[in-house]
């Protein structure tokens, strides 16, 4: 009897812990939402936890089209577009390059494979500050500093370590006999890649798309340094809007802007479910 | 034969981009950064070498010392709390609970968001005039104080709080995967021996999932050294210099103070810190792998 009631108590303890932990994780998100739906007058007099008395999307509209950074008042929409223009080509290119390189490393044993692999693994851990200044100089030399192509190139460069490791590990797990048979049939490098390897790749391609698109969208440092003022991604613009010291702070607009910036990776996260966890696991393997 | 060499040419062609990235962008930049750190460059690189002079300056500079000690306090607390909290969450998730997928989604969603978002949300929640402090005071507790974000001696803990919120779900996910890999027979054996569950986890299960815990620790430690976005968004390094960190010091000396030799010396010091984290890990792994193999 006592053992049974102990068991019930233990169950209650487990759920109590989980619910309290969930409340800790959800609280900031809840506060963000309710703040973004209030007017500034209401924010001044009510608790941050209070439900808005007359929810309004005004702050969202301001955040999207007319929030100010310094003298420019075009809202976050510009940053959203820039982030899309950066994310799409950078994701596609880094995955393509990672897949081809991983394929070459796994099946063709090119010379210097060990060097490439070693450098990429180490580079995955090195703080970006180590590379930044020389890369600024190199990109200025070729006229790509402060340009869309430049920031895309930077994302492709720093996507390489994780992408190559991801694809190499996946391809190393495919049966080698398939590849040998294709070689005997006279398949060349690209033919085997396109006809045999790519059709076997969708699971790892999905993981790669999730990893790269969220990483690139969430980047702040590279966007700040390399994109230039015309191509600032959403994260940089968001920080400028919220942390700009001019004028009175519009907390409702700030929170609406923050949710808007978080929306794309959150949607990717919620839609991908277990795939996201798998991507994290794949990323963690590099440790 | 001709066809074979043609195929080889395609392999070389395919490897060209990654060779350029590895040799120029990664290795080349690192060497260049190191070379500049040995000079007296200010706004532009000048190759007048005074060897480790910048490092001497850097190590004596109060701003750098503060940044390093902030990072150590932040890093130790962040890693310790993430590991303990993540481990407890993983254990709770492992109790055949209902709604596991929902809890997993909730614990992990902050990890999907940008550090900038995390920083700005917590800046708002902890705002002394409007945030938690004001809300609790509004309930009638007039003297309630939770204004760490504006207290120079407490602001670093705010950084820890926000970082734990973002990162502990990841630790949970990694350790939960480890727990799921623990042999069911082991659980049966401990049940037959009558060992209480709460003792099995720390004393028997934890050593088994130690490699996962080590992976999580390395990931967290490396993210500590890289810490930049979160600081910029949450506190801007303030109040005063209470939350300044090395990555921010390097960025400011590169782009605002035009002190590139000093900045690059700082970047190389960050690199040294990462190597100091990774090398012992690498050898520990090799050692345990050898032991397992023997």
Short mmCIF file of C-alpha atoms in Angstrom, two decimals, chain B residues 7-8 10 16 22 29 39-40 46 53 90 92 106 120 129 131 149 158 164 168 170 175 185 195 223 267 285 288:
data_model
loop_
_atom_site.label_atom_id
_atom_site.label_comp_id
_atom_site.label_asym_id
_atom_site.label_seq_id
_atom_site.Cartn_x
_atom_site.Cartn_y
_atom_site.Cartn_z
CA UNK B 7 37.13 10.68 -64.44
CA UNK B 8 40.02 11.50 -62.12
CA UNK B 10 36.41 15.35 -62.58
CA UNK B 16 38.66 22.39 -56.07
CA UNK B 22 40.30 24.98 -46.65
CA UNK B 29 43.04 33.42 -42.69
CA UNK B 39 52.86 43.44 -35.76
CA UNK B 40 52.01 46.92 -34.56
CA UNK B 46 51.69 47.06 -41.54
CA UNK B 53 54.27 42.78 -27.80
CA UNK B 90 16.28 13.89 -19.55
CA UNK B 92 12.14 12.95 -16.11
CA UNK B 106 8.71 22.96 -25.61
CA UNK B 120 15.94 40.75 -26.63
CA UNK B 129 10.44 48.99 -14.69
CA UNK B 131 9.18 43.11 -16.31
CA UNK B 149 20.16 43.29 -15.48
CA UNK B 158 21.29 37.32 -16.36
CA UNK B 164 20.55 28.24 -20.03
CA UNK B 168 19.59 23.32 -21.77
CA UNK B 170 19.87 20.62 -26.33
CA UNK B 175 21.40 12.93 -22.82
CA UNK B 185 18.89 -5.72 -18.63
CA UNK B 195 18.59 -0.36 -5.72
CA UNK B 223 29.66 28.11 -27.64
CA UNK B 267 41.31 36.28 -31.53
CA UNK B 285 38.48 9.83 -26.07
CA UNK B 288 38.94 5.41 -23.50
#
